[in-house]
Coordinates of C-alpha atoms in Angstrom, one line a residue:
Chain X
X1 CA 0.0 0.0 0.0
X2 CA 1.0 3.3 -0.9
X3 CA 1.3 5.4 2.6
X4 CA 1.0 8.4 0.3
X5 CA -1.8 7.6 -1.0
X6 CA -5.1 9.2 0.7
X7 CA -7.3 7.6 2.8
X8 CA -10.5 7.0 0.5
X9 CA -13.6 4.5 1.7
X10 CA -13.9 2.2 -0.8
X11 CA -17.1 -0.2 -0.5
X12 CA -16.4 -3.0 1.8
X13 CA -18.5 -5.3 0.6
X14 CA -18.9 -4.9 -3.0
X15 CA -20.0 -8.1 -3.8
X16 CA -23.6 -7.7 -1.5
X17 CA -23.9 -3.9 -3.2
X18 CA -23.5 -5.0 -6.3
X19 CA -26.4 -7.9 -5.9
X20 CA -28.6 -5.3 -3.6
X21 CA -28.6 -3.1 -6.9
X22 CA -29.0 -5.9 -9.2
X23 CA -32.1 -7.1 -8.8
X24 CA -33.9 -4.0 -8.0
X25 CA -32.5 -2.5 -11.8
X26 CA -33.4 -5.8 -13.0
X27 CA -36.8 -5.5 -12.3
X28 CA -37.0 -2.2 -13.2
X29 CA -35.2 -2.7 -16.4
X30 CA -37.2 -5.2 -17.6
X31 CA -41.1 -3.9 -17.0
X32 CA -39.4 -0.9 -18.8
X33 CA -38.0 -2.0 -21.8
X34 CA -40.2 -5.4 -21.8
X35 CA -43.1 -3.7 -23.8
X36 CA -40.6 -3.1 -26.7
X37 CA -39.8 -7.1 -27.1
X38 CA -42.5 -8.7 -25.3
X39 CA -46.3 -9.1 -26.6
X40 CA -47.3 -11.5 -23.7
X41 CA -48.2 -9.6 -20.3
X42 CA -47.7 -12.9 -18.3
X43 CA -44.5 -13.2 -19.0
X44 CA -43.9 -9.3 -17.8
X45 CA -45.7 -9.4 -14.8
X46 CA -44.2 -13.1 -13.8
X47 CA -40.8 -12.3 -14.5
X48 CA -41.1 -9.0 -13.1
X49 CA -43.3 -9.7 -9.8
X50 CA -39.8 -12.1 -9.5
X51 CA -37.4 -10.2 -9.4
X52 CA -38.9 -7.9 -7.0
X53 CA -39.8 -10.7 -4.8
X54 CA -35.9 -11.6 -5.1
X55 CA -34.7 -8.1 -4.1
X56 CA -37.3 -7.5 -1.5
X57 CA -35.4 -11.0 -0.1
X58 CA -32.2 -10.2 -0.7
X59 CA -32.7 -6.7 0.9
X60 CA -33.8 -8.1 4.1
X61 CA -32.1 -11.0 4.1
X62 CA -28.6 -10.3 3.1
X63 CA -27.6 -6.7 2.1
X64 CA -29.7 -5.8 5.3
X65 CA -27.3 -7.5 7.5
X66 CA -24.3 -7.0 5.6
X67 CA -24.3 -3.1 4.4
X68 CA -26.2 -1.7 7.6
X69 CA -26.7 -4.4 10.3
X70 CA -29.8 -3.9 10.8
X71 CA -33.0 -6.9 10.5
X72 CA -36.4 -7.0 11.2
X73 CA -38.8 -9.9 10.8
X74 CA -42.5 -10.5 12.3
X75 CA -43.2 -13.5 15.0
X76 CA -45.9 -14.4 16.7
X77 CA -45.5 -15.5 20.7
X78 CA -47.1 -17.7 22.6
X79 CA -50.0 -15.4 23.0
X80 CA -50.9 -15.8 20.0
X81 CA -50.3 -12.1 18.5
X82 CA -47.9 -11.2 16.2
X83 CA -44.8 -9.4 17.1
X84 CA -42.3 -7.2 15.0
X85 CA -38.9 -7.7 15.8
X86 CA -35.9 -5.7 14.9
X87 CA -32.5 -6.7 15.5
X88 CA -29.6 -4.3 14.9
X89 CA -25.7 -5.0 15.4
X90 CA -24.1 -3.8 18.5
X91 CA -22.8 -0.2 18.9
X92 CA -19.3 -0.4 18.2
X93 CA -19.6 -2.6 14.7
X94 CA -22.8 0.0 13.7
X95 CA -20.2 2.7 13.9
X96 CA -17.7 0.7 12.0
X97 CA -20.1 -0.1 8.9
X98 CA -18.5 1.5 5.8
X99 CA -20.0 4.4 5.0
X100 CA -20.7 4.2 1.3
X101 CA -22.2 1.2 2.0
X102 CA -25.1 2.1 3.4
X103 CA -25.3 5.2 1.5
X104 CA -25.8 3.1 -1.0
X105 CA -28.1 1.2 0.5
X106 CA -30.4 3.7 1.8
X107 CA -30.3 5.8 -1.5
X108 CA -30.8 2.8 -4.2
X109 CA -34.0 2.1 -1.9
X110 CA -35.5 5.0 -1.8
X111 CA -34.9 5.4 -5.6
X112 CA -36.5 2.3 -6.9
X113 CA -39.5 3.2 -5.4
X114 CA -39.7 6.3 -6.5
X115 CA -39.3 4.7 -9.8
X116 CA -41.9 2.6 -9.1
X117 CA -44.2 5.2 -7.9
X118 CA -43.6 7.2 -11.2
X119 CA -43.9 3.8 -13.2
X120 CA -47.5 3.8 -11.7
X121 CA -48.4 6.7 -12.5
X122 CA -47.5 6.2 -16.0
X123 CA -50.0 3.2 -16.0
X124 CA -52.7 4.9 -14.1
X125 CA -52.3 7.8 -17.1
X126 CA -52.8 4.9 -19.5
X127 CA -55.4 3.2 -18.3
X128 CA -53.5 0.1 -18.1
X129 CA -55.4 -1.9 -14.9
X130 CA -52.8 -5.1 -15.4
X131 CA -49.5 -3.1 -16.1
X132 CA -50.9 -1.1 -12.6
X133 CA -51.2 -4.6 -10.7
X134 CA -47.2 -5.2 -11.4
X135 CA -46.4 -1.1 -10.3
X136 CA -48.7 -2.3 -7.0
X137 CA -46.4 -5.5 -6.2
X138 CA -43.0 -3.9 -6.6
X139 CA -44.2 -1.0 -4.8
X140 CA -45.4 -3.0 -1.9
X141 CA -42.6 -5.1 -1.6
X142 CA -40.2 -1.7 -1.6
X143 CA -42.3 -0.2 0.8
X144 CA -42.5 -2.8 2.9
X145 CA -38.8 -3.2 3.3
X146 CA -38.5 0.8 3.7
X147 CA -40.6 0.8 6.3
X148 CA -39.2 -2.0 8.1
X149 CA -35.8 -1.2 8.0
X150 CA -36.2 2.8 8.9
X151 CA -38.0 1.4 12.1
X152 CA -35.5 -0.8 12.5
X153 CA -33.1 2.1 12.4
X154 CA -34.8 4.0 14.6
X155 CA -34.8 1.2 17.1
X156 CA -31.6 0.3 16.6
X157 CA -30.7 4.5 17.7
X158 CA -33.2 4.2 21.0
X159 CA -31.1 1.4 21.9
X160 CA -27.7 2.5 21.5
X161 CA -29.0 5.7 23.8
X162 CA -30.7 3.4 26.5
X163 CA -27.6 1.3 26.1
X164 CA -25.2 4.1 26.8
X165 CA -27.4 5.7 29.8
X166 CA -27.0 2.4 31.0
X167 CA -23.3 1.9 31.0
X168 CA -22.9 5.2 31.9
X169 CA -25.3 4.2 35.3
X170 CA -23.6 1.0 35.6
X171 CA -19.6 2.4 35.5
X172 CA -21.0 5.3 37.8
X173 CA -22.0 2.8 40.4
X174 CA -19.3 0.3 40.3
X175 CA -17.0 3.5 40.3
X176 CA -18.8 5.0 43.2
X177 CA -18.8 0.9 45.3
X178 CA -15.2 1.0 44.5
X179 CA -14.7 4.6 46.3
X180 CA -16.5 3.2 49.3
X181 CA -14.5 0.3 49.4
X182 CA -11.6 2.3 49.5
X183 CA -12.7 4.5 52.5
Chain H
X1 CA -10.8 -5.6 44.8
X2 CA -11.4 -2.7 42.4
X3 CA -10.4 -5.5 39.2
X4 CA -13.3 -7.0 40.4
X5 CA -16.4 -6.2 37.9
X6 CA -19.6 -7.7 38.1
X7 CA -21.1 -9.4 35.0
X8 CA -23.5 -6.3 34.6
X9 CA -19.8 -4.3 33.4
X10 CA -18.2 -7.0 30.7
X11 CA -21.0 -7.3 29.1
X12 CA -20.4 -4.2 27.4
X13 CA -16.8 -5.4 27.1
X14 CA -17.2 -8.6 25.1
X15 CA -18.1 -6.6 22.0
X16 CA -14.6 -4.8 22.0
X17 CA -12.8 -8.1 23.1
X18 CA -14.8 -10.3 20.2
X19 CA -14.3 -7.2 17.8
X20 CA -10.4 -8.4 18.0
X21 CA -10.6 -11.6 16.5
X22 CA -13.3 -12.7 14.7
X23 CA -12.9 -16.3 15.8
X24 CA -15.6 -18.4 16.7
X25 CA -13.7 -19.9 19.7
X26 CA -13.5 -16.2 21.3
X27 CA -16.9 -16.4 21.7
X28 CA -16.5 -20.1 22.8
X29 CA -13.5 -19.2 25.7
X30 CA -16.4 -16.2 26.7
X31 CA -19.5 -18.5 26.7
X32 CA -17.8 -21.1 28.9
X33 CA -16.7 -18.3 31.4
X34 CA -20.1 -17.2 31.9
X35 CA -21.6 -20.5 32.2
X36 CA -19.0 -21.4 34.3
X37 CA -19.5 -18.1 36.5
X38 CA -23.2 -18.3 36.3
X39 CA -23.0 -22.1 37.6
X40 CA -21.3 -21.4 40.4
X41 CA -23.0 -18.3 41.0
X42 CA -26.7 -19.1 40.7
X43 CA -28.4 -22.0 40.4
X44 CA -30.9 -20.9 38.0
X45 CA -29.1 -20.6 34.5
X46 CA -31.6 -18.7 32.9
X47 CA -32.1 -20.5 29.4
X48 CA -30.4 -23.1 28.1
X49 CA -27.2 -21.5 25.7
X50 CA -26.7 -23.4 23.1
X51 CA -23.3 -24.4 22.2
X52 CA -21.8 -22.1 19.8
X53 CA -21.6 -24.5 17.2
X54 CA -25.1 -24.8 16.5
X55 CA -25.6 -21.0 17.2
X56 CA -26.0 -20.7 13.6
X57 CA -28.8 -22.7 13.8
X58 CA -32.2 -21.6 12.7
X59 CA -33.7 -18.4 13.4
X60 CA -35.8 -16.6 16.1
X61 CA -35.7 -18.0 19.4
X62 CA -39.0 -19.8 18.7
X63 CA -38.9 -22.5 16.8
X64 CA -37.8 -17.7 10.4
X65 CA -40.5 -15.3 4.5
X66 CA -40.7 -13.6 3.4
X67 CA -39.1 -13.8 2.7
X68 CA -39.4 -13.2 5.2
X69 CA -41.9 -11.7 7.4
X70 CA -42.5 -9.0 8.6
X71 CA -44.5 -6.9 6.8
X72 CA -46.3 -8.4 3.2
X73 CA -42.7 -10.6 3.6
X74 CA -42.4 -12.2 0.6
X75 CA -38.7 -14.0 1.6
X76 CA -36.6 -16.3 -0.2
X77 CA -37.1 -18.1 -3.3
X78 CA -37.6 -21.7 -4.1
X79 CA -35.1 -23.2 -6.0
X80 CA -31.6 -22.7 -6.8
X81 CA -29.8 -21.4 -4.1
X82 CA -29.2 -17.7 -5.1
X83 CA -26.1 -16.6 -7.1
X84 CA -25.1 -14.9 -3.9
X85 CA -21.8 -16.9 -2.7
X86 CA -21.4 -16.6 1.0
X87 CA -19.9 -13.5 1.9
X88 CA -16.8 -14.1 3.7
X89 CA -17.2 -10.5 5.5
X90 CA -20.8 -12.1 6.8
X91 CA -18.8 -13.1 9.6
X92 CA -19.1 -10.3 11.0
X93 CA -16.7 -10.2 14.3
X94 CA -19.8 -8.7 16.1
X95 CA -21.0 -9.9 19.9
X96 CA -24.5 -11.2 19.0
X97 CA -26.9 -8.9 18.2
X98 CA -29.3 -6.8 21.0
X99 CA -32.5 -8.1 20.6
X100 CA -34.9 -5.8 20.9
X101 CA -37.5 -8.2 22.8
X102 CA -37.6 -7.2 26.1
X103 CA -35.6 -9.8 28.3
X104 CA -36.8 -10.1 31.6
X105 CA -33.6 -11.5 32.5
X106 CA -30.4 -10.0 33.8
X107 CA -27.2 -8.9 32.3
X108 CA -26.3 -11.4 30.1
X109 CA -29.1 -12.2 27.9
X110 CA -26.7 -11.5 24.8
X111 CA -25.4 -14.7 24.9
X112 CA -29.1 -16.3 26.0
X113 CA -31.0 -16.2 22.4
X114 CA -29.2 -18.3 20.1
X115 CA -30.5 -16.6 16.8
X116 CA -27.4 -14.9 15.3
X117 CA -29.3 -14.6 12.5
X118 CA -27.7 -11.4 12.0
X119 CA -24.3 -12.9 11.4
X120 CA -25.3 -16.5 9.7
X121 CA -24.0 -17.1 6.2
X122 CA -26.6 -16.4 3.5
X123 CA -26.8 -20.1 2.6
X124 CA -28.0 -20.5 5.9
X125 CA -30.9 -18.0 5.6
X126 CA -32.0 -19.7 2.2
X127 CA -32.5 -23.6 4.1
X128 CA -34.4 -22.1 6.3
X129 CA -36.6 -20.2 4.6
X130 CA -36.7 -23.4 2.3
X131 CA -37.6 -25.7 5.0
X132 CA -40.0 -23.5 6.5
X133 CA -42.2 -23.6 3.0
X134 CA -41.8 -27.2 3.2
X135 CA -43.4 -27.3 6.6
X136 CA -45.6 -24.9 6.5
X137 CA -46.8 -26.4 3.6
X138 CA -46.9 -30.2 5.1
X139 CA -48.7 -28.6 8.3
X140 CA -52.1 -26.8 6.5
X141 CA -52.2 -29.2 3.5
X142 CA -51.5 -32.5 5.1
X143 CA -53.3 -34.4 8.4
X144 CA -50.9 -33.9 11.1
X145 CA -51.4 -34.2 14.7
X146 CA -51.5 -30.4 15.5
X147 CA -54.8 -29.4 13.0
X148 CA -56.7 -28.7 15.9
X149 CA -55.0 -26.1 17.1
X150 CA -54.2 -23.5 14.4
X151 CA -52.5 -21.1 16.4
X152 CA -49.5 -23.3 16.7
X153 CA -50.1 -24.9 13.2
X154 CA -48.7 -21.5 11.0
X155 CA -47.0 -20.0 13.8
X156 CA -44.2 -19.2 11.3
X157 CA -46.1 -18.0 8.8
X158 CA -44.6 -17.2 5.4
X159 CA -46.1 -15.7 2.3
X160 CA -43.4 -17.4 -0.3
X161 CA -45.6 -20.5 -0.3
X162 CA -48.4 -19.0 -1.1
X163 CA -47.1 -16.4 -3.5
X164 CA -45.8 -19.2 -5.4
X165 CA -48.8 -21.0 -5.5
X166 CA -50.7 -18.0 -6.9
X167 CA -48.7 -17.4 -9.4
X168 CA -48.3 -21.1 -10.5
X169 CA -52.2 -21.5 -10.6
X170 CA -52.4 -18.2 -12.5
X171 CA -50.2 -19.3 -15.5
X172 CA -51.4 -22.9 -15.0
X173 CA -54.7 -21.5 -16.2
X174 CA -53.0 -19.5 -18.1
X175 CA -51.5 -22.2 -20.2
X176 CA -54.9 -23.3 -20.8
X177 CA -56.8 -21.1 -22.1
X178 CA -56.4 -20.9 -25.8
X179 CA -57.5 -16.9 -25.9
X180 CA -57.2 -14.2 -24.2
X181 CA -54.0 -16.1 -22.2
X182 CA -53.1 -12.7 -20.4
X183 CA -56.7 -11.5 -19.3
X184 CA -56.7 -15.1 -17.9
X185 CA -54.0 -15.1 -15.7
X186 CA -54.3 -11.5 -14.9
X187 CA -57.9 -12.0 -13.5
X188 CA -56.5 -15.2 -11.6
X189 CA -54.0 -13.6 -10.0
X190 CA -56.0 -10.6 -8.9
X191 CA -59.0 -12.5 -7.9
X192 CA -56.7 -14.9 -5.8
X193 CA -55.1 -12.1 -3.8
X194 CA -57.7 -10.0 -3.7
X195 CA -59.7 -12.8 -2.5
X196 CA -57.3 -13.5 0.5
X197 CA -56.8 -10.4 1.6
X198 CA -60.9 -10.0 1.8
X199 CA -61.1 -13.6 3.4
X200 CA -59.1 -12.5 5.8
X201 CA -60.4 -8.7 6.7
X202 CA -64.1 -10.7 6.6
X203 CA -62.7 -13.0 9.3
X204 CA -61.5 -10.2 11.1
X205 CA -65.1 -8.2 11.2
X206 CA -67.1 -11.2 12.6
X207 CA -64.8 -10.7 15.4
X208 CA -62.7 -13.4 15.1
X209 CA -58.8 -13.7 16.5
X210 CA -56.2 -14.3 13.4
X211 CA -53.4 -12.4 12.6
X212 CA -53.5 -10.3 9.0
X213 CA -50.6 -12.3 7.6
X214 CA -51.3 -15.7 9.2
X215 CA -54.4 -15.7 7.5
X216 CA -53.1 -15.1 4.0
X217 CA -50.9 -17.3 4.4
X218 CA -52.9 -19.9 5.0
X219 CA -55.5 -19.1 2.5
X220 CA -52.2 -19.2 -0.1
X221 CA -50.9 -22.9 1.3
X222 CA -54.6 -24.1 1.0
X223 CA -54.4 -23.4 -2.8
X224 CA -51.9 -26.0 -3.5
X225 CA -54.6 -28.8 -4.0
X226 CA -56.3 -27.1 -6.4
X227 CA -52.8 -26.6 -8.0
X228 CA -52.1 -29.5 -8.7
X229 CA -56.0 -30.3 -9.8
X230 CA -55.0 -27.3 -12.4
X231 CA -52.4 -29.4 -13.3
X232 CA -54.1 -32.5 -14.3
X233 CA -56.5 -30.6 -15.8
X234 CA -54.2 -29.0 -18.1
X235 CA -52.3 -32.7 -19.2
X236 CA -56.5 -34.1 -19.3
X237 CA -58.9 -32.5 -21.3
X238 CA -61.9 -34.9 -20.6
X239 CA -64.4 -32.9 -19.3
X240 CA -65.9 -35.4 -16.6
X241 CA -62.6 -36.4 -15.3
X242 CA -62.1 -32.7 -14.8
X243 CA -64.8 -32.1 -12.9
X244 CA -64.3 -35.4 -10.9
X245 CA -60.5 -33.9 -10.1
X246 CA -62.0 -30.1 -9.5
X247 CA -64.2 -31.4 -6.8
X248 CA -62.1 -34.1 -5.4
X249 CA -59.4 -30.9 -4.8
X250 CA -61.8 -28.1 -4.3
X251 CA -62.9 -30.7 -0.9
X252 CA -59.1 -31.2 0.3
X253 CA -58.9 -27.5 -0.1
X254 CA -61.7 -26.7 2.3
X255 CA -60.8 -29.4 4.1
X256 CA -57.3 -27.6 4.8
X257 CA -58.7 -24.5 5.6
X258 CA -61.3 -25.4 7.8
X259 CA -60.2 -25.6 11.2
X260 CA -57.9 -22.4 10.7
X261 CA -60.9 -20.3 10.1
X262 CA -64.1 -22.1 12.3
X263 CA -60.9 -21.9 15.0
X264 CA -60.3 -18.1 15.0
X265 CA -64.4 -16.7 15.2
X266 CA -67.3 -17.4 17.4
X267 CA -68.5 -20.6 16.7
X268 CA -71.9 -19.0 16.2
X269 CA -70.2 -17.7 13.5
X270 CA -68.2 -20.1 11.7
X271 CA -70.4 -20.6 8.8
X272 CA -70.3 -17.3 7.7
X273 CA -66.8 -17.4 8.3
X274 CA -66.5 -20.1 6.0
X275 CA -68.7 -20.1 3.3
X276 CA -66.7 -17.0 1.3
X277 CA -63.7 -19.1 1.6
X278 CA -65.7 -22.1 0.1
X279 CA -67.3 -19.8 -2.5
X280 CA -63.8 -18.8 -3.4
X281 CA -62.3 -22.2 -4.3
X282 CA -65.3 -23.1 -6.3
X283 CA -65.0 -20.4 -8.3
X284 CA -61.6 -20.8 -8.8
X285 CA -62.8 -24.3 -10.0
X286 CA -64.8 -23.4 -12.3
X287 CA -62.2 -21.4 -13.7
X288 CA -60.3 -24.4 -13.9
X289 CA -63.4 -26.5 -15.5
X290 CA -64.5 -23.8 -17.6
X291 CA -61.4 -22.9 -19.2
X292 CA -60.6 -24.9 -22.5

């Protein structure tokens, strides 16, 4: 390595970024251009509905965990009613995710459904009920995973600060029972 | 004296000292000092730790779509396993995850749930989520000894199964019809989600006690008879033995889905629970007869 070479961020995980992207274009990319080869709307709304139920699993399966450490998924106790839970890596590896990473994470989101959303309203313009039942999927499945990982975010924040009251408590005491001691 | 820290202080710890080496016999060398500790220290050791090589074993402390799911989770895929190689960097040197379920216990519930699903290698996530169709799938479909009571049938409720059974039925039909192939599978497709999603919210009007996505889900798992009656009706095009096939399924299919629903309402009320769910499969049979 170069020591005079600056310190840039390069993606850490290229690999997951490149496959969190992937699918998401894919989909996009092909309802898009699909109209221009493709006669049969089965095959559109098949393929497509596919490879946005792929990136909606690969988003909170894998490039969730990897780029941002963050997961959420629904369960349902003993009681019999469903719970949301969201997991989130500890403080210190949070604060060590690469940067770009989950700019890019966050970003590519937020921009396919806005693609989506804009694809929709082309269809709604049109008149085209069928072509406006794909738009609905994709933009459900996006959503959904928005949604779930901004909470999970969020959670993920009220923990690190409940977390750091508490250590902050906890050394406090032990400091304070170790002053005592001392008398 | 002062050295001395409670377990309440390297708890926080045991994240920097496992950042150091990502190692799974860190976490090993750590586990066995707390059980050891917590042996001698208490007598109650609050849930069994499992041993940390099979703490990459499945999912959420219970017993993972959708995938995972979460909201309208529609997880993993079926088949091939994805072109994702395991990402060496999943191994993230991380202390396991904070849950966010409120623990009742003390300090050291990091190391109590197992589920490090936030660390497990994607192949991992994708045989679960597999196996979890597969059972789902065995539990509604097939007689097994927990029918009568649904809430623990679909605890882990998935909407893969069920999206994949929608979509097969729709271009099953599809296949079939000899006009009009995309109005076909469009109006299957709608009419089958749509119709689940009602199902459902009528369920949840007369008062009765199911969870949104449970309910779906179920409703999707109990279309896979009338799959695979779709199915023979495509390779058959006799119309009797179609009919003979339509009802045969149409009968597993309410079969399947009765106790989930006459369960969850009133019993005073479990007809008119049940009869929209019966109207919907024989319309979808007639679909299937109809079509030519």
């Amino acid at each position: 390595m170069d020591p005079n070479q600056p310190v840039t961020e390069n993606y850490s995980n290229p690999k997951t970024c490149f496959f969190h992207v992937l699918f998401k274009a894919a989909a996009l990319a092909f309802y898009i251009l699909s109209a221009i080869f493709f006669n049969s709307f089965v095959i559109i709304f098949v393929v497509t509905v596919l490879l946005a139920a792929l990136d909606f699993w690969v988003v909170k399966n894998v490039s969730g965990r990897i780029l941002v450490g963050l997961r959420w998924w629904n369960e349902i106790n003993d009681l019999g009613e469903s719970v949301w839970r969201f997991e989130c890596l500890d403080q210190e590896s949070l604060a060590r995710m690469n940067k770009k990473d989950s700019w890019l994470f966050w970003w590519t989101m937020y921009l396919a459904a806005v693609a989506w959303i804009i694809l929709g309203i082309f269809s709604l313009i049109r008149f085209q009920a069928d072509y406006l039942l794909v738009v609905g999927v994709c933009l459900t499945l996006s959503i959904a995973n928005i949604i779930g990982f901004t909470k999970c975010r969020k959670d993920a924040k009220k923990q690190i600060q409940e977390f750091a009251t508490q250590t902050i408590a906890s050394r406090f005491s032990s400091t304070l029972q170790s002053a005592f001691s001392v008398i | 004296m002062s050295n001395q820290q409670n377990y309440g202080d390297t708890i926080p710890l045991r994240s920097t000292h496992l950042h150091s080496s990502s190692s799974q016999s860190d976490i090993d060398e750590i586990e066995n000092l707390i059980h050891s500790s917590l042996s001698s220290s208490s007598p109650v050791v609050p849930s069994p730790v499992p041993p940390a090589s099979s703490a990459r074993t499945p999912s959420p402390p219970r017993a993972q779509i959708p995938v995972s799911s979460s909201l309208p989770p529609l997880p993993p895929t079926s088949h091939k396993p994805l072109p994702i190689p395991v990402v060496p960097s999943v191994h993230i040197p991380a202390a396991p995850p904070v849950p966010s379920s409120s623990n009742p216990r003390s300090g050291i519930e990091g190391f109590g749930p197992p589920p490090n699903t936030l660390t497990e290698p994607v192949w991992d996530t994708v045989k679960r989520d597999l196996s979890r169709i597969v059972s789902n799938l065995k539990l509604v479909v097939f007689p097994n000894p927990y029918r009568e009571d649904p809430g623990k049938a679909l605890r882990d409720w998935d909407l893969w199964g069920p999206f994949f059974f929608i979509v097969f039925l729709g271009l099953v039909l599809s296949w079939s019809a000899s006009v009009k192939k995309s109005e076909v599978f469009a109006v299957a497709f709608a009419v089958l989600a749509a119709g689940a999603v009602i199902l459902t919210l009528n369920v949840l009007l007369l008062g009765g006690h199911i969870i949104f996505f449970q309910s779906l889900s179920l409703l999707g798992y109990c279309l896979f008879p009338l799959d695979i009656g779709a199915l023979i009706c495509l390779m058959k095009d006799n119309v009797i033995l179609k009919i003979i096939v339509v009802s045969v399924t149409l009968a597993w299919s309410s079969w399947a889905a009765y106790p989930f629903m006459s369960m969850a309402v009133n019993p005073r009320r479990k007809a008119l629970a049940l009869y929209p769910v019966f109207l919907m499969y024989v319309s979808v049979g007639f679909l299937i007869i109809a079509i030519d």
